[in-house]
Coordinates of C-alpha atoms and ligand atoms in Angstrom, one line a residue:
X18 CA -38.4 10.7 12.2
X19 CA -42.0 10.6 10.4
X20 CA -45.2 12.1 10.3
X21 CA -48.2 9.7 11.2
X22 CA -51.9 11.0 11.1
X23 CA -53.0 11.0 14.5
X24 CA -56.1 9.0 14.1
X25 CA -53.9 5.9 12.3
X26 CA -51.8 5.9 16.3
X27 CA -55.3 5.4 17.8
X28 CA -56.0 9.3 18.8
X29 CA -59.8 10.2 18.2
X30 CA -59.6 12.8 16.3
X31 CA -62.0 11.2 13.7
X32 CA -65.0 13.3 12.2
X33 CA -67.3 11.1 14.5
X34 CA -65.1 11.2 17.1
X35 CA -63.0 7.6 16.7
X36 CA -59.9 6.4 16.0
X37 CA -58.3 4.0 12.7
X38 CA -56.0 2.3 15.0
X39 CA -53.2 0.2 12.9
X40 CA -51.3 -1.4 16.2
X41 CA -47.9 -0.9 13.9
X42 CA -48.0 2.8 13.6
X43 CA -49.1 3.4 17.1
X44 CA -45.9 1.5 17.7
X45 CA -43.9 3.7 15.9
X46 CA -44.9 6.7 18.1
X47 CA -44.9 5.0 21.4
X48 CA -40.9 4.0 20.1
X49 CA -40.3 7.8 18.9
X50 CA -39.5 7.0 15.5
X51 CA -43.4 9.2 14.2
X52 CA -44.9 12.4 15.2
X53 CA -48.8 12.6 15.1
X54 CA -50.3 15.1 13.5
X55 CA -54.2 16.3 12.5
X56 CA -54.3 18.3 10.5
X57 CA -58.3 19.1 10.9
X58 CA -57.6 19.7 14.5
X59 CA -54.4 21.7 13.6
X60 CA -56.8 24.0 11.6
X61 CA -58.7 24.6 14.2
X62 CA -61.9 22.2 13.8
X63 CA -63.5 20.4 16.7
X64 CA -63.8 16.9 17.7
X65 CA -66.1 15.5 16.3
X66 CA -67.4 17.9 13.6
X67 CA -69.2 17.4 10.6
X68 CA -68.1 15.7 7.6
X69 CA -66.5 17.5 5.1
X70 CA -65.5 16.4 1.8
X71 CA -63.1 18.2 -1.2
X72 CA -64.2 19.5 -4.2
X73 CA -62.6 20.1 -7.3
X74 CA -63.2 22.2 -10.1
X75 CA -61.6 21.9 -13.3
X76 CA -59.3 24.6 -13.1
X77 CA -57.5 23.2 -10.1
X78 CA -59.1 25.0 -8.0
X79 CA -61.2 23.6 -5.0
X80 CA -63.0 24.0 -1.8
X81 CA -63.6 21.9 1.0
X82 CA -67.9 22.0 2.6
X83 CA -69.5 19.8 5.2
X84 CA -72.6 18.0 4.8
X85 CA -74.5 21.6 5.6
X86 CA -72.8 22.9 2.8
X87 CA -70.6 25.4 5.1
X88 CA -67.3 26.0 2.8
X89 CA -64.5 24.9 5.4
X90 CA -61.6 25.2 3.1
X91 CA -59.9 27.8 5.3
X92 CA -59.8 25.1 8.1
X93 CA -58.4 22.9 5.8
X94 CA -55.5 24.7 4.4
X95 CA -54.5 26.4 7.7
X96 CA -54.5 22.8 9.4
X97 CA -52.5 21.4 6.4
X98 CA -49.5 24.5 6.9
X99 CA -48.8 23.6 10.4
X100 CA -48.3 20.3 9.5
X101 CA -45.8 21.2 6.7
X102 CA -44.2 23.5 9.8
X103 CA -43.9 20.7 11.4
X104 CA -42.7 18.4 8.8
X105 CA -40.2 21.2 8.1
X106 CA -39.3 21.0 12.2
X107 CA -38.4 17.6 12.7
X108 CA -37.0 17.2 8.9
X109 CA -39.3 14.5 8.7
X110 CA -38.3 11.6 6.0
X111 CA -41.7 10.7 4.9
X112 CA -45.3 11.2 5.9
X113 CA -48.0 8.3 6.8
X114 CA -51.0 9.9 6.2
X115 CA -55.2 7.8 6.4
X116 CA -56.1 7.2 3.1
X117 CA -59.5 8.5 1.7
X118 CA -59.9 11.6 3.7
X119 CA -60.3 15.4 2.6
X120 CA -57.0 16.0 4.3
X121 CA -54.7 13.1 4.5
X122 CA -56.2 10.8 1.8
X123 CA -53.3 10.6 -0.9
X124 CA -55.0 8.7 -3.9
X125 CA -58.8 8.3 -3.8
X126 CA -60.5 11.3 -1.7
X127 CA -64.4 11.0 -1.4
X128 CA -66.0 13.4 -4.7
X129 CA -68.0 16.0 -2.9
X130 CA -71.8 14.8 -3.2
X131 CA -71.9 12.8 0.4
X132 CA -73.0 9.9 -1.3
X133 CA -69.8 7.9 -0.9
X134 CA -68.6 7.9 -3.8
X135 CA -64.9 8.0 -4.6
X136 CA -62.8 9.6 -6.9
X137 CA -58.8 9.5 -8.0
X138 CA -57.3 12.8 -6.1
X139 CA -55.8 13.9 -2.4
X140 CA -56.6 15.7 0.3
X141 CA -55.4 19.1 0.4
X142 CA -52.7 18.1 3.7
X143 CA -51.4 15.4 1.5
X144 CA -51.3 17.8 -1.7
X145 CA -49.2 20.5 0.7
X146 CA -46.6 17.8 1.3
X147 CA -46.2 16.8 -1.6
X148 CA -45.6 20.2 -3.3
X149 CA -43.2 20.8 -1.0
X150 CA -41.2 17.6 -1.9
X151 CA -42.2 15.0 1.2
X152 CA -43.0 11.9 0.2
X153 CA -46.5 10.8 1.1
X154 CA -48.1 7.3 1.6
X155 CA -50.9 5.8 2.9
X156 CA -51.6 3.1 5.7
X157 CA -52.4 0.4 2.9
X158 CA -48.8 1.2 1.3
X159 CA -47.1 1.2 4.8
X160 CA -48.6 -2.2 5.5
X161 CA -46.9 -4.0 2.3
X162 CA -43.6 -2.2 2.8
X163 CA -43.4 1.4 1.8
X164 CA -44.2 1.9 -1.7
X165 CA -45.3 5.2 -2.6
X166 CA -45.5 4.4 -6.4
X167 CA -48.5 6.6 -7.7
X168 CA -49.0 3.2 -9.8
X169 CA -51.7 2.1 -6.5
X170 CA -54.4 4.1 -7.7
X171 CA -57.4 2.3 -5.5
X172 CA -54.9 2.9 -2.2
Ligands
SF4_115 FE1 -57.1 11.4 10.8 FE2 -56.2 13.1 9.0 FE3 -58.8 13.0 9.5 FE4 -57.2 14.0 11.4 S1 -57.6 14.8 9.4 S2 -58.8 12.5 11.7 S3 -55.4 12.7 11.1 S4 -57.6 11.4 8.6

């Protein structure tokens, strides 16, 4: 069994309220083999909600804000310990998780300043997993057969 981000299985559960459909992972859930998971929702944020991005300082340490400058990091960190719960659950083998968000992203996460810009780094769901030993890709690795190799920066 896996973990799939719910908006990658065609769930809304999108920031504006839409889904990233990939017809393959969807298939995975509607065949049993993936749990869905959003971890944004988990933490308790509504569909849809504003825009959030992470930032880092360079200590380590980081927050998560949406575009009215609200710090949401709470949100983000209570949403991304159910899913290791539930990761933990089902002894999940790997995690699928949408690239470039403040959550699941797992290479490149947006930089903070809402201007699109994009920076090497992971959301803070993806960053629980891996801590705790999963193995975390992205829909772009899943499509060419599974690598997680850190070598795919631009993933
Ligand atoms: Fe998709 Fe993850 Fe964002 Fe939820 S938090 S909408 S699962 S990318």
């Amino acid at each position: 069994m896996i973990i799939v981000s719910a908006c990658l299985a065609g769930v809304c559960c999108r920031y504006d309220g839409k889904a990233t459909e990939i017809p393959a992972i969807k298939k995975l859930v509607d065949d049993s083999q993936a749990v869905i998971v959003c971890p944004e929702e988990l933490g308790g944020l509504s569909t849809p909600r504003l825009k959030s991005e992470r930032i880092m300082a360079a200590d380590g340490e980081f927050k998560v804000v949406n575009e009215e400058g609200e710090d949401v990091t709470s949100y983000f960190i209570e949403g991304a310990e159910k899913v290791l719960e539930i990761a933990q659950e089902i002894e999940a083998e790997f995690i699928l998780l949408k690239s470039k968000s403040p959550s699941c992203g797992s290479h490149r996460i947006y930089d903070g300043t809402f201007t699109g810009r994009l920076i090497d780094g992971q959301g803070v769901c993806a960053q629980i997993l891996r801590e705790a030993g999963y193995k975390v890709m992205n829909e772009k690795e899943f499509e060419v057969g599974g690598d997680t190799n850190e070598n795919h920066p631009h993933f």
